[in-house]
CSV table of C-alpha atoms and ligand atoms in Angstrom, one decimal:
chain,number,residue,atom,x,y,z
A,1,MET,CA,0.0,0.0,0.0
A,2,SER,CA,2.8,2.4,1.0
A,3,SER,CA,4.4,1.9,-2.4
A,4,LEU,CA,1.1,2.4,-4.2
A,5,LEU,CA,0.7,5.7,-2.5
A,6,GLN,CA,4.1,6.9,-3.5
A,7,GLY,CA,4.5,9.2,-0.6
A,8,VAL,CA,1.2,11.0,-1.2
A,9,ASN,CA,-0.1,12.6,2.0
A,10,LEU,CA,-3.4,11.5,3.6
A,11,TYR,CA,-5.6,14.3,4.9
A,12,LEU,CA,-8.3,13.2,7.4
A,13,ILE,CA,-11.3,15.6,7.5
A,14,GLY,CA,-14.6,15.5,9.4
A,15,MET,CA,-16.4,16.8,12.5
A,16,MET,CA,-14.7,17.2,15.8
A,17,GLY,CA,-14.6,13.9,17.8
A,18,VAL,CA,-15.1,11.7,14.8
A,19,GLY,CA,-11.7,10.1,15.3
A,20,LYS,CA,-9.3,11.9,12.9
A,21,THR,CA,-6.4,12.0,15.4
A,22,THR,CA,-6.9,8.5,16.6
A,23,ILE,CA,-7.2,6.9,13.2
A,24,GLY,CA,-4.6,9.2,11.6
A,25,ARG,CA,-2.0,7.8,14.1
A,26,LEU,CA,-3.0,4.3,13.2
A,27,LEU,CA,-2.8,4.9,9.5
A,28,ALA,CA,0.6,6.5,9.8
A,29,LYS,CA,2.0,3.5,11.7
A,30,GLU,CA,0.5,1.1,9.2
A,31,LEU,CA,2.0,3.1,6.2
A,32,GLY,CA,5.3,3.9,7.7
A,33,TYR,CA,4.3,7.6,7.4
A,34,GLY,CA,4.8,10.5,9.8
A,35,PHE,CA,1.9,11.8,11.7
A,36,VAL,CA,0.8,15.5,12.1
A,37,ASP,CA,-2.2,16.9,13.8
A,38,THR,CA,-2.9,20.5,12.8
A,39,ASP,CA,-4.6,21.4,16.1
A,40,ASP,CA,-1.5,20.1,18.0
A,41,VAL,CA,0.9,22.0,15.7
A,42,ILE,CA,-1.0,25.2,16.3
A,43,SER,CA,-1.0,24.7,20.1
A,44,GLN,CA,2.7,23.9,20.1
A,45,ALA,CA,3.7,26.8,17.9
A,46,THR,CA,1.7,29.3,19.9
A,47,GLY,CA,2.1,27.7,23.3
A,48,LYS,CA,-1.7,28.1,23.8
A,49,SER,CA,-4.6,25.7,23.9
A,50,ILE,CA,-7.3,25.8,21.2
A,51,ASN,CA,-9.7,27.2,23.8
A,52,GLN,CA,-7.2,30.0,24.7
A,53,LEU,CA,-6.7,30.8,21.1
A,54,PHE,CA,-10.4,31.1,20.3
A,55,ALA,CA,-10.7,33.4,23.4
A,56,GLU,CA,-7.8,35.6,22.5
A,57,VAL,CA,-7.8,35.8,18.7
A,58,GLY,CA,-11.3,34.6,17.9
A,59,GLU,CA,-12.3,31.9,15.4
A,60,ALA,CA,-11.1,34.0,12.5
A,61,GLY,CA,-7.7,34.4,14.0
A,62,PHE,CA,-7.6,30.6,14.7
A,63,ARG,CA,-8.6,29.8,11.1
A,64,LYS,CA,-5.7,32.0,9.8
A,65,LEU,CA,-3.2,30.1,11.9
A,66,GLU,CA,-4.8,26.8,10.7
A,67,SER,CA,-4.3,27.8,7.0
A,68,ASP,CA,-0.7,28.8,7.8
A,69,VAL,CA,0.0,25.4,9.3
A,70,LEU,CA,-1.7,23.5,6.5
A,71,SER,CA,0.3,25.5,3.8
A,72,GLN,CA,3.6,24.5,5.5
A,73,VAL,CA,2.6,20.9,6.1
A,74,CYS,CA,1.6,20.2,2.5
A,75,ALA,CA,5.2,20.9,1.4
A,76,PHE,CA,6.1,17.5,3.0
A,77,THR,CA,5.4,14.0,1.8
A,78,LYS,CA,4.7,10.6,3.5
A,79,LEU,CA,2.4,12.2,6.1
A,80,THR,CA,-0.9,11.3,7.6
A,81,ILE,CA,-2.5,14.6,8.6
A,82,ALA,CA,-5.4,14.9,11.1
A,83,THR,CA,-7.0,18.3,10.5
A,84,GLY,CA,-9.2,20.5,12.6
A,85,GLY,CA,-12.9,20.0,12.1
A,86,GLY,CA,-13.3,23.4,10.5
A,87,ILE,CA,-10.4,23.2,8.0
A,88,VAL,CA,-12.9,22.8,5.2
A,89,LEU,CA,-14.4,26.2,5.7
A,90,ARG,CA,-11.7,28.3,4.0
A,91,ARG,CA,-11.6,28.0,0.3
A,92,GLU,CA,-7.8,28.5,0.1
A,93,ASN,CA,-7.3,25.3,2.3
A,94,TRP,CA,-8.8,23.1,-0.5
A,95,GLY,CA,-5.8,24.1,-2.7
A,96,TYR,CA,-3.5,22.6,-0.1
A,97,LEU,CA,-5.7,19.6,0.8
A,98,HIS,CA,-5.9,18.5,-2.9
A,99,HIS,CA,-2.1,18.0,-2.9
A,100,GLY,CA,-2.9,14.7,-1.2
A,101,LEU,CA,-5.7,12.2,-0.8
A,102,ILE,CA,-8.6,13.6,1.3
A,103,VAL,CA,-10.6,11.1,3.6
A,104,TRP,CA,-13.8,12.2,5.2
A,105,LEU,CA,-14.7,10.4,8.4
A,106,ASP,CA,-18.4,10.8,8.7
A,107,ALA,CA,-20.3,9.9,11.9
A,108,PRO,CA,-23.9,10.6,13.1
A,109,VAL,CA,-24.3,13.6,15.5
A,110,GLU,CA,-25.4,11.2,18.3
A,111,LEU,CA,-22.2,9.3,18.2
A,112,ILE,CA,-20.0,12.4,18.2
A,113,TYR,CA,-22.1,14.0,21.0
A,114,ASN,CA,-21.7,10.9,23.2
A,115,ARG,CA,-18.0,10.9,22.7
A,116,LEU,CA,-17.5,14.5,23.4
A,117,ALA,CA,-20.1,15.0,26.2
A,118,GLU,CA,-17.4,15.2,28.9
A,119,ASP,CA,-14.8,17.0,26.8
A,120,THR,CA,-14.3,20.7,27.4
A,121,THR,CA,-11.5,21.2,24.9
A,122,ARG,CA,-13.7,22.1,21.8
A,123,PRO,CA,-14.6,25.8,22.1
A,124,LEU,CA,-17.4,25.5,19.6
A,125,LEU,CA,-19.2,23.1,21.8
A,126,GLN,CA,-19.3,25.5,24.8
A,127,ASP,CA,-22.9,26.2,23.9
A,128,VAL,CA,-26.2,26.0,25.8
A,129,ASP,CA,-27.3,23.4,23.3
A,130,PRO,CA,-24.1,21.4,22.2
A,131,LYS,CA,-26.0,18.7,20.4
A,132,GLY,CA,-28.0,21.3,18.4
A,133,LYS,CA,-24.7,23.1,17.7
A,134,LEU,CA,-23.1,19.9,16.4
A,135,ARG,CA,-26.2,19.3,14.2
A,136,SER,CA,-26.1,22.7,12.6
A,137,LEU,CA,-22.3,22.6,12.1
A,138,LEU,CA,-22.6,19.2,10.4
A,139,GLU,CA,-25.4,20.4,8.2
A,140,GLN,CA,-23.4,23.5,7.2
A,141,ARG,CA,-20.2,21.5,6.5
A,142,THR,CA,-21.6,18.4,4.8
A,143,PRO,CA,-21.4,20.0,1.3
A,144,LEU,CA,-17.8,20.8,2.0
A,145,TYR,CA,-16.8,17.5,3.6
A,146,SER,CA,-18.4,15.8,0.5
A,147,GLN,CA,-15.6,17.2,-1.6
A,148,ALA,CA,-13.2,14.6,-0.1
A,149,ASP,CA,-11.8,11.8,-2.3
A,150,LEU,CA,-13.0,9.1,0.1
A,151,HIS,CA,-16.1,9.0,2.2
A,152,ILE,CA,-15.9,6.7,5.2
A,153,THR,CA,-19.0,6.2,7.4
A,154,VAL,CA,-18.3,5.5,11.0
A,155,GLN,CA,-20.7,3.6,13.2
A,156,GLU,CA,-20.8,3.2,17.0
A,157,ALA,CA,-19.4,-0.3,17.0
A,158,ASP,CA,-16.5,0.4,14.6
A,159,THR,CA,-13.1,0.2,16.3
A,160,PRO,CA,-10.3,2.6,15.2
A,161,GLU,CA,-8.6,-0.5,13.7
A,162,ASP,CA,-11.7,-1.4,11.7
A,163,ILE,CA,-11.9,2.1,10.3
A,164,ALA,CA,-8.2,2.3,9.4
A,165,LYS,CA,-8.4,-1.0,7.7
A,166,ARG,CA,-11.4,0.1,5.6
A,167,ILE,CA,-9.6,3.3,4.6
A,168,LEU,CA,-6.5,1.3,3.5
A,169,GLU,CA,-8.7,-1.1,1.5
A,170,ALA,CA,-10.5,1.8,-0.3
A,171,ILE,CA,-7.4,3.8,-1.2
A,172,PRO,CA,-6.5,1.9,-4.4
A,173,ASN,CA,-9.9,2.8,-5.9
A,174,VAL,CA,-9.4,6.6,-5.4
A,175,LEU,CA,-5.7,7.1,-6.2
A,176,LYS,CA,-5.1,10.0,-8.5
A,177,PRO,CA,-2.7,9.7,-11.3
A,178,GLN,CA,0.6,11.4,-10.3
A,179,VAL,CA,2.1,14.1,-12.4
A,180,SER,CA,5.6,13.1,-13.5
A,181,HIS,CA,8.2,15.8,-13.7
B,1,LIG,N1,-13.6,4.3,16.6
B,1,LIG,C1,-13.6,4.8,17.9
B,1,LIG,N2,-14.3,4.1,18.8
B,1,LIG,C2,-14.3,4.6,20.1
B,1,LIG,N3,-13.8,5.7,20.5
B,1,LIG,C3,-13.1,6.5,19.6
B,1,LIG,C4,-13.0,6.0,18.2
B,1,LIG,N4,-12.3,7.0,17.5
B,1,LIG,C5,-12.0,7.9,18.4
B,1,LIG,N5,-12.5,7.6,19.6
B,1,LIG,C6,-12.4,8.5,20.9
B,1,LIG,O1,-13.2,9.6,20.6
B,1,LIG,C7,-12.6,10.8,21.1
B,1,LIG,C8,-12.3,11.8,19.9
B,1,LIG,O2,-11.4,11.2,19.0
B,1,LIG,P1,-10.3,12.1,18.2
B,1,LIG,O3,-9.7,13.1,19.2
B,1,LIG,O4,-9.5,11.1,17.5
B,1,LIG,O5,-11.3,12.9,17.3
B,1,LIG,P2,-10.9,14.1,16.2
B,1,LIG,O6,-11.7,13.8,15.0
B,1,LIG,O7,-9.4,14.2,16.1
B,1,LIG,O8,-11.5,15.4,17.0
B,1,LIG,P3,-11.0,17.0,16.8
B,1,LIG,O9,-11.5,17.4,15.4
B,1,LIG,O10,-11.7,17.7,17.8
B,1,LIG,O11,-9.5,17.0,16.9
B,1,LIG,C9,-11.3,10.3,21.8
B,1,LIG,O12,-11.5,10.2,23.1
B,1,LIG,C10,-11.0,9.0,21.1
B,1,LIG,O13,-10.3,8.1,22.0
B,2,LIG,O1,-14.9,21.8,14.2
B,2,LIG,C1,-14.2,22.8,14.5
B,2,LIG,O2,-14.4,23.9,14.0
B,2,LIG,C2,-13.0,22.6,15.3
B,2,LIG,C3,-12.5,21.4,15.6
B,2,LIG,C4,-11.3,21.1,16.4
B,2,LIG,O3,-10.5,20.2,15.7
B,2,LIG,C5,-10.4,22.4,16.5
B,2,LIG,O4,-9.8,22.8,15.3
B,2,LIG,C6,-11.3,23.5,17.0
B,2,LIG,O5,-11.9,23.2,18.2
B,2,LIG,C7,-12.4,23.8,15.9
B,3,LIG,MG1,-8.1,15.8,16.4
């Protein structure tokens, strides 16, 4: 599989809590790739948590940082990249994402809500109605997530290993022809 991919990066997109970080790590291990999480890079580079950044520079400031990180990451090869849930919102990000293969992890709102109910690290869920917020974010973003090369549906009973295996099996069907120089 690794040789079939020829170093092409895998970008995992999808709602917060769907498993991009968890599955991204597994895929990297399986492929002998490096692993990058854009949220973690932003936190490490700024020395601030995502919550702190949202409070200090707002969502717009955070999105700018996210695009900066993505533009730098996509210069490298042999990476699996877990992105922030809102990376699909900025049009310029798609130019970077399309350098690699884009995998959309898609789970029902109920599943995501159950996973993140105790988690306070997602600023957009600090809402009086977090489930309603998740529902409206997913509705707003579905047309954007749909632009991925691969759509993987995640169910409650799927283990991270099951999902990683399914992604690896589906990749040969969606590989793009590589431009030779
Ligand atoms: N298939 C799975 N089955 C059970 N739990 C899972 C699965 N995938 C992820 N989790 C758990 O769900 C939580 C969220 O997963 P993770 O952090 O990987 O999501 P994410 O998509 O990276 O979220 P974010 O966009 O907010 O960074 C974690 O506690 C993780 O351990
Ligand atoms: O869905 C979102 O907009 C976000 C998801 C997280 O990964 C973080 O990038 C941040 O909490 C915003
Ligand atoms: Mg993550």
